[in-house]
Coordinates of C-alpha atoms in Angstrom, one line a residue:
X1 CA 0.0 0.0 0.0
X2 CA 2.8 2.4 0.9
X3 CA 4.6 1.7 -2.4
X4 CA 1.4 2.3 -4.4
X5 CA 1.0 5.7 -2.6
X6 CA 4.5 6.7 -3.5
X7 CA 3.9 5.8 -7.1
X8 CA 0.8 7.9 -7.3
X9 CA 2.6 10.8 -5.6
X10 CA 5.4 10.6 -8.2
X11 CA 2.9 10.4 -11.1
X12 CA 1.1 13.5 -9.7
X13 CA 4.3 15.4 -9.4
X14 CA 5.2 14.5 -13.0
X15 CA 1.8 15.7 -14.2
X16 CA 2.3 19.0 -12.4
X17 CA 5.8 19.5 -13.7
X18 CA 4.6 18.9 -17.3
X19 CA 1.8 21.5 -16.8
X20 CA 4.3 24.0 -15.4
X21 CA 6.7 23.4 -18.2
X22 CA 4.0 24.2 -20.7
X23 CA 2.9 27.5 -19.1
X24 CA 6.2 28.7 -17.5
X25 CA 6.8 30.4 -14.2
X26 CA 8.3 33.8 -13.2
X27 CA 8.7 33.3 -9.4
X28 CA 12.0 33.1 -7.6
X29 CA 13.7 32.0 -4.3
X30 CA 14.2 35.1 -2.1
X31 CA 16.0 33.3 0.8
X32 CA 17.1 29.7 1.0
X33 CA 17.4 27.4 4.1
X34 CA 20.1 27.7 6.7
X35 CA 22.5 25.1 8.2
X36 CA 21.0 23.0 10.9
X37 CA 22.6 20.8 13.6
X38 CA 20.2 18.2 14.9
X39 CA 20.5 15.4 17.5
X40 CA 19.8 11.9 16.3
X41 CA 16.2 11.0 16.8
X42 CA 15.0 14.6 17.0
X43 CA 13.5 16.9 14.3
X44 CA 15.3 19.2 11.8
X45 CA 13.5 22.1 10.2
X46 CA 14.4 24.1 7.0
X47 CA 12.7 27.2 5.6
X48 CA 12.7 28.5 2.1
X49 CA 11.2 31.9 1.3
X50 CA 9.7 32.3 -2.2
X51 CA 8.0 35.1 -4.1
X52 CA 4.3 34.8 -4.9
X53 CA 3.2 33.1 -8.1
X54 CA 5.2 29.9 -7.5
X55 CA 3.8 26.7 -9.0
X56 CA 6.0 23.9 -7.7
X57 CA 8.6 23.5 -4.9
X58 CA 11.0 20.6 -4.5
X59 CA 13.0 19.7 -1.4
X60 CA 16.0 17.4 -2.0
X61 CA 18.3 15.6 0.5
X62 CA 21.8 14.7 -0.8
X63 CA 20.6 15.1 -4.4
X64 CA 17.3 13.0 -4.0
X65 CA 13.9 14.7 -4.0
X66 CA 12.2 13.7 -0.8
X67 CA 9.3 16.3 -0.7
X68 CA 7.3 18.2 -3.3
X69 CA 4.9 21.1 -2.7
X70 CA 2.1 22.4 -4.9
X71 CA -0.2 25.4 -4.3
X72 CA -3.0 23.0 -3.2
X73 CA -1.1 20.3 -1.2
X74 CA 2.3 18.7 -0.5
X75 CA 3.3 15.5 -2.3
X76 CA 4.7 13.2 0.4
X77 CA 6.8 10.2 -0.7
X78 CA 8.4 9.5 2.7
X79 CA 6.6 9.8 6.1
X80 CA 9.8 11.2 7.7
X81 CA 9.6 14.3 5.5
X82 CA 6.6 16.6 5.9
X83 CA 5.8 20.2 5.1
X84 CA 4.4 23.4 6.6
X85 CA 3.6 26.7 4.9
X86 CA 3.4 30.3 6.1
X87 CA 2.6 33.7 4.6
X88 CA 5.0 36.6 5.2
X89 CA 3.8 39.8 3.6
X90 CA 3.7 39.1 -0.1
X91 CA 6.1 36.1 0.2
X92 CA 5.5 32.5 0.8
X93 CA 7.5 30.4 3.2
X94 CA 7.8 26.6 2.7
X95 CA 9.1 24.6 5.7
X96 CA 10.4 21.0 5.4
X97 CA 10.5 18.9 8.6
X98 CA 12.7 15.9 8.9
X99 CA 11.4 13.6 11.6
X100 CA 13.5 11.1 13.6
X101 CA 16.8 12.4 12.2
X102 CA 19.3 9.7 11.5
X103 CA 23.1 9.9 11.2
X104 CA 22.7 8.9 7.5
X105 CA 20.6 12.1 6.9
X106 CA 23.7 14.3 7.3
X107 CA 24.4 16.1 4.1
X108 CA 23.2 18.8 1.7
X109 CA 19.6 20.1 1.8
X110 CA 18.3 21.9 -1.3
X111 CA 15.1 24.0 -2.0
X112 CA 14.4 24.6 -5.7
X113 CA 11.6 25.8 -8.1
X114 CA 10.4 24.5 -11.4
X115 CA 11.7 26.7 -14.3
X116 CA 14.0 28.7 -12.0
X117 CA 17.8 28.9 -12.2
X118 CA 18.1 29.8 -8.5
X119 CA 18.0 27.4 -5.6
X120 CA 18.7 27.6 -1.9
X121 CA 20.9 25.0 -0.1
X122 CA 22.1 24.3 3.4
X123 CA 23.8 21.5 5.3
X124 CA 22.4 19.1 7.9
X125 CA 24.7 18.0 10.6
X126 CA 23.7 15.1 12.9
X127 CA 25.1 14.5 16.3
X128 CA 24.7 11.3 18.3
X129 CA 24.4 11.2 22.1
X130 CA 25.9 8.0 23.3
X131 CA 26.2 6.5 26.8
X132 CA 27.7 8.2 29.9
X133 CA 28.6 6.3 33.0
X134 CA 31.0 6.0 36.0
X135 CA 32.2 2.4 36.1
X136 CA 33.0 2.4 39.8
X137 CA 29.5 3.5 40.8
X138 CA 29.3 4.9 44.4
X139 CA 32.7 5.1 46.1
X140 CA 34.0 4.8 49.6
X141 CA 37.3 6.7 50.1
X142 CA 39.5 7.7 53.0
X143 CA 39.5 11.3 54.4
X144 CA 42.4 13.5 53.1
X145 CA 43.7 10.7 50.9
X146 CA 44.0 11.4 47.1
X147 CA 41.6 9.3 44.9
X148 CA 40.4 9.2 41.3
X149 CA 37.0 9.0 39.8
X150 CA 36.7 7.9 36.1
X151 CA 33.9 8.8 33.7
X152 CA 33.4 7.2 30.2
X153 CA 31.5 8.6 27.2
X154 CA 30.8 5.8 24.7
X155 CA 29.4 6.1 21.1
X156 CA 29.2 9.9 20.8
X157 CA 29.4 11.8 17.5
X158 CA 31.2 14.2 17.8
X159 CA 32.9 13.6 21.1
X160 CA 31.3 15.7 23.9
X161 CA 33.0 18.2 26.2
X162 CA 33.4 16.4 29.6
X163 CA 33.5 18.3 32.8
X164 CA 32.8 17.7 36.5
X165 CA 30.6 19.2 39.2
X166 CA 32.0 18.5 42.8
X167 CA 29.5 18.4 45.6
X168 CA 32.0 17.4 48.4
X169 CA 34.4 19.4 50.4
X170 CA 37.9 18.9 49.0
X171 CA 41.4 20.2 49.6
X172 CA 42.4 19.6 46.0
X173 CA 40.7 18.7 42.7
X174 CA 41.6 18.6 39.0
X175 CA 40.6 16.6 36.0
X176 CA 41.7 15.8 32.4
X177 CA 39.8 14.3 29.4
X178 CA 41.2 12.2 26.5
X179 CA 40.0 10.3 23.5
X180 CA 39.9 6.5 23.8
X181 CA 42.7 5.3 21.5
X182 CA 40.8 2.3 20.1
X183 CA 37.4 4.0 19.7
X184 CA 37.1 7.5 18.0
X185 CA 33.6 7.9 19.3
X186 CA 34.5 7.4 23.0
X187 CA 36.3 9.5 25.5
X188 CA 37.3 9.2 29.2
X189 CA 37.7 11.8 31.9
X190 CA 39.6 11.3 35.2
X191 CA 38.8 13.4 38.3
X192 CA 41.6 13.6 40.9
X193 CA 40.5 14.9 44.3
X194 CA 41.4 14.8 48.0
X195 CA 38.0 14.6 49.8
X196 CA 37.3 15.9 53.3
X197 CA 33.6 15.0 53.7
X198 CA 30.7 13.1 52.1
X199 CA 28.8 14.3 49.1
X200 CA 28.4 13.7 45.3
X201 CA 30.4 14.1 42.1
X202 CA 28.8 14.6 38.8
X203 CA 30.2 14.0 35.3
X204 CA 28.7 16.2 32.6
X205 CA 28.9 15.6 28.8
X206 CA 27.9 18.6 26.7
X207 CA 27.2 18.5 22.9
X208 CA 28.9 21.0 20.6
X209 CA 26.5 23.5 18.9
X210 CA 23.5 22.1 20.8
X211 CA 22.1 23.2 24.1
X212 CA 21.8 19.6 25.4
X213 CA 23.8 17.7 27.8
X214 CA 23.9 14.4 29.7
X215 CA 25.1 13.8 33.2
X216 CA 25.7 11.0 35.7
X217 CA 26.1 11.4 39.5
X218 CA 27.6 9.1 42.1
X219 CA 27.8 9.3 45.9
X220 CA 31.2 9.7 47.6
X221 CA 31.4 8.4 51.2
X222 CA 34.4 9.5 53.2
X223 CA 35.7 7.3 56.1
X224 CA 38.4 7.8 58.7
X225 CA 41.7 5.8 58.2
X226 CA 41.7 2.4 60.0
X227 CA 42.4 2.6 63.8
X228 CA 45.2 0.0 63.6
X229 CA 47.0 2.1 61.1
X230 CA 46.7 5.2 63.4
X231 CA 47.9 3.2 66.4
X232 CA 51.0 1.9 64.5
X233 CA 51.7 5.4 63.3
X234 CA 51.7 6.8 66.9
X235 CA 54.0 4.0 68.0
X236 CA 56.4 4.8 65.3
X237 CA 56.3 8.5 66.2
X238 CA 56.9 7.7 69.9
X239 CA 59.9 5.4 69.1
X240 CA 61.4 8.1 66.8
X241 CA 61.1 10.7 69.5
X242 CA 62.7 8.4 72.1
X243 CA 65.6 7.6 69.8
X244 CA 66.2 11.3 69.0
X245 CA 66.1 12.1 72.8
X246 CA 68.6 9.4 73.6
X247 CA 70.9 10.4 70.8
X248 CA 70.7 14.0 72.0
X249 CA 71.4 13.1 75.6
X250 CA 74.4 11.0 74.6
X251 CA 75.8 13.9 72.6
X252 CA 75.3 16.2 75.5
X253 CA 77.1 14.0 78.0
X254 CA 80.0 13.3 75.7
X255 CA 80.3 17.1 75.2
X256 CA 81.3 17.9 78.8
X257 CA 85.0 18.5 78.6
X258 CA 87.5 19.7 81.2
X259 CA 88.8 22.8 79.5
X260 CA 91.1 23.6 82.4
X261 CA 93.2 20.4 82.1
X262 CA 96.3 20.3 79.9
X263 CA 98.5 17.2 79.5
X264 CA 102.2 17.5 80.4
X265 CA 103.2 14.8 77.9
X266 CA 105.2 16.2 75.0
X267 CA 103.6 16.3 71.6
X268 CA 100.0 16.4 72.9
X269 CA 97.8 19.2 71.6
X270 CA 94.3 20.1 72.4
X271 CA 91.5 19.0 69.9
X272 CA 89.4 22.1 70.5
X273 CA 89.9 25.3 68.4
X274 CA 92.0 27.9 69.8
X275 CA 89.2 30.4 69.7
X276 CA 86.8 28.3 71.8
X277 CA 85.8 30.2 74.9
X278 CA 85.9 28.6 78.3
X279 CA 82.8 28.3 80.5
X280 CA 82.4 30.9 83.2
X281 CA 83.2 29.6 86.8
X282 CA 82.1 30.9 90.2
X283 CA 84.8 31.4 92.8
X284 CA 82.2 30.7 95.5
X285 CA 81.6 27.1 94.6
X286 CA 85.2 26.0 94.1
X287 CA 88.7 27.1 94.0
X288 CA 90.0 28.4 90.6
X289 CA 90.8 25.6 88.3
X290 CA 94.6 25.0 87.8
X291 CA 96.5 24.2 84.7
X292 CA 99.4 21.8 85.1
X293 CA 102.6 23.9 84.9
X294 CA 105.8 24.7 86.8
X295 CA 104.3 27.9 88.3
X296 CA 101.1 28.2 90.3
X297 CA 98.1 29.3 88.1
X298 CA 96.9 32.8 88.8
X299 CA 93.1 32.9 88.1
X300 CA 91.5 35.7 86.1
X301 CA 87.8 35.1 86.9
X302 CA 85.4 37.9 87.4
X303 CA 85.5 37.5 91.2
X304 CA 89.2 38.0 92.4
X305 CA 90.4 36.2 95.4
X306 CA 92.2 38.2 98.3
X307 CA 95.8 37.6 99.3
X308 CA 94.9 35.8 102.5
X309 CA 92.8 33.2 100.6
X310 CA 95.2 32.6 97.7
X311 CA 95.8 28.9 97.4
X312 CA 99.2 27.3 97.4
X313 CA 99.7 24.4 95.0
X314 CA 102.4 21.7 95.2
X315 CA 103.0 18.6 93.1
X316 CA 104.2 15.1 94.0
X317 CA 106.3 13.8 91.1
X318 CA 107.8 10.7 92.8
X319 CA 105.3 8.5 90.9
X320 CA 104.8 8.3 87.1
X321 CA 101.2 9.2 87.8
X322 CA 100.3 12.9 88.3
X323 CA 99.0 13.7 91.7
X324 CA 97.6 17.2 92.4
X325 CA 97.5 18.4 96.1
X326 CA 95.8 21.6 96.9
X327 CA 96.4 23.3 100.3
X328 CA 94.2 26.2 101.3
X329 CA 95.6 28.8 103.7

């Protein structure tokens, strides 16, 4: 039945064309259709403005006539292509509507008149919205620990612009998007973030030239690090602090030197720099420290001792060992 209807429509168009060829036509196209970008499965509309007095309008897709218009009615040969008409002052506007646009419809659209050298043409671009998903689904992550969330866009033409909406408190976040190397119609976007609380993350895919987008949202649950791990961390910190304290104490003890002592043995020199200053000593707590020499040491401390309390120093050299005797007068 459909084929028979198409045949009758074609025959009717041929009859009209034959009549127009016999009587001629003086009308013209004032403004042709404009380029359209449509989403697969949606509608695409094209307008053609024609002066009054027209007799026959033809709409063609990629060189094939898919719709014809007469002053009385349109001649429809395919249900996906229908027509509307409008009056604009003294001009006539013919509109062709493509229903359920397919990727194969992409191409040149042409509006033309019988017995006219002018035509109007435009281009139909078709975009395909594919799938968008986050493979991991809802995620459980550790607080203040970096993690990644991956979003995949499969079967899109052209590839969409991928972005992220973050609904969780974070200390850092960034993302990058790349084309899948083995599939030119697919892309992947990776979000890197350091979460500090619960919330959601949303991956958004936006089509070029169209005000349409697709999005997918997953929950992000943030948990504290395991208690065992925290306990072990504290133990390690405590051990490190004790080790550092012991090492510091050892260095402190080993650093107490008797700066007042000097060896009598020949060839022995002090290991300390000559410019090292000696520690201050109080005359009230002990007698002035003596150096080993042939003459008694005369102290030069801040507090001077009086003549009556000046110590006398003698040495016993009968034994190889040095013996220091101090007699206070």
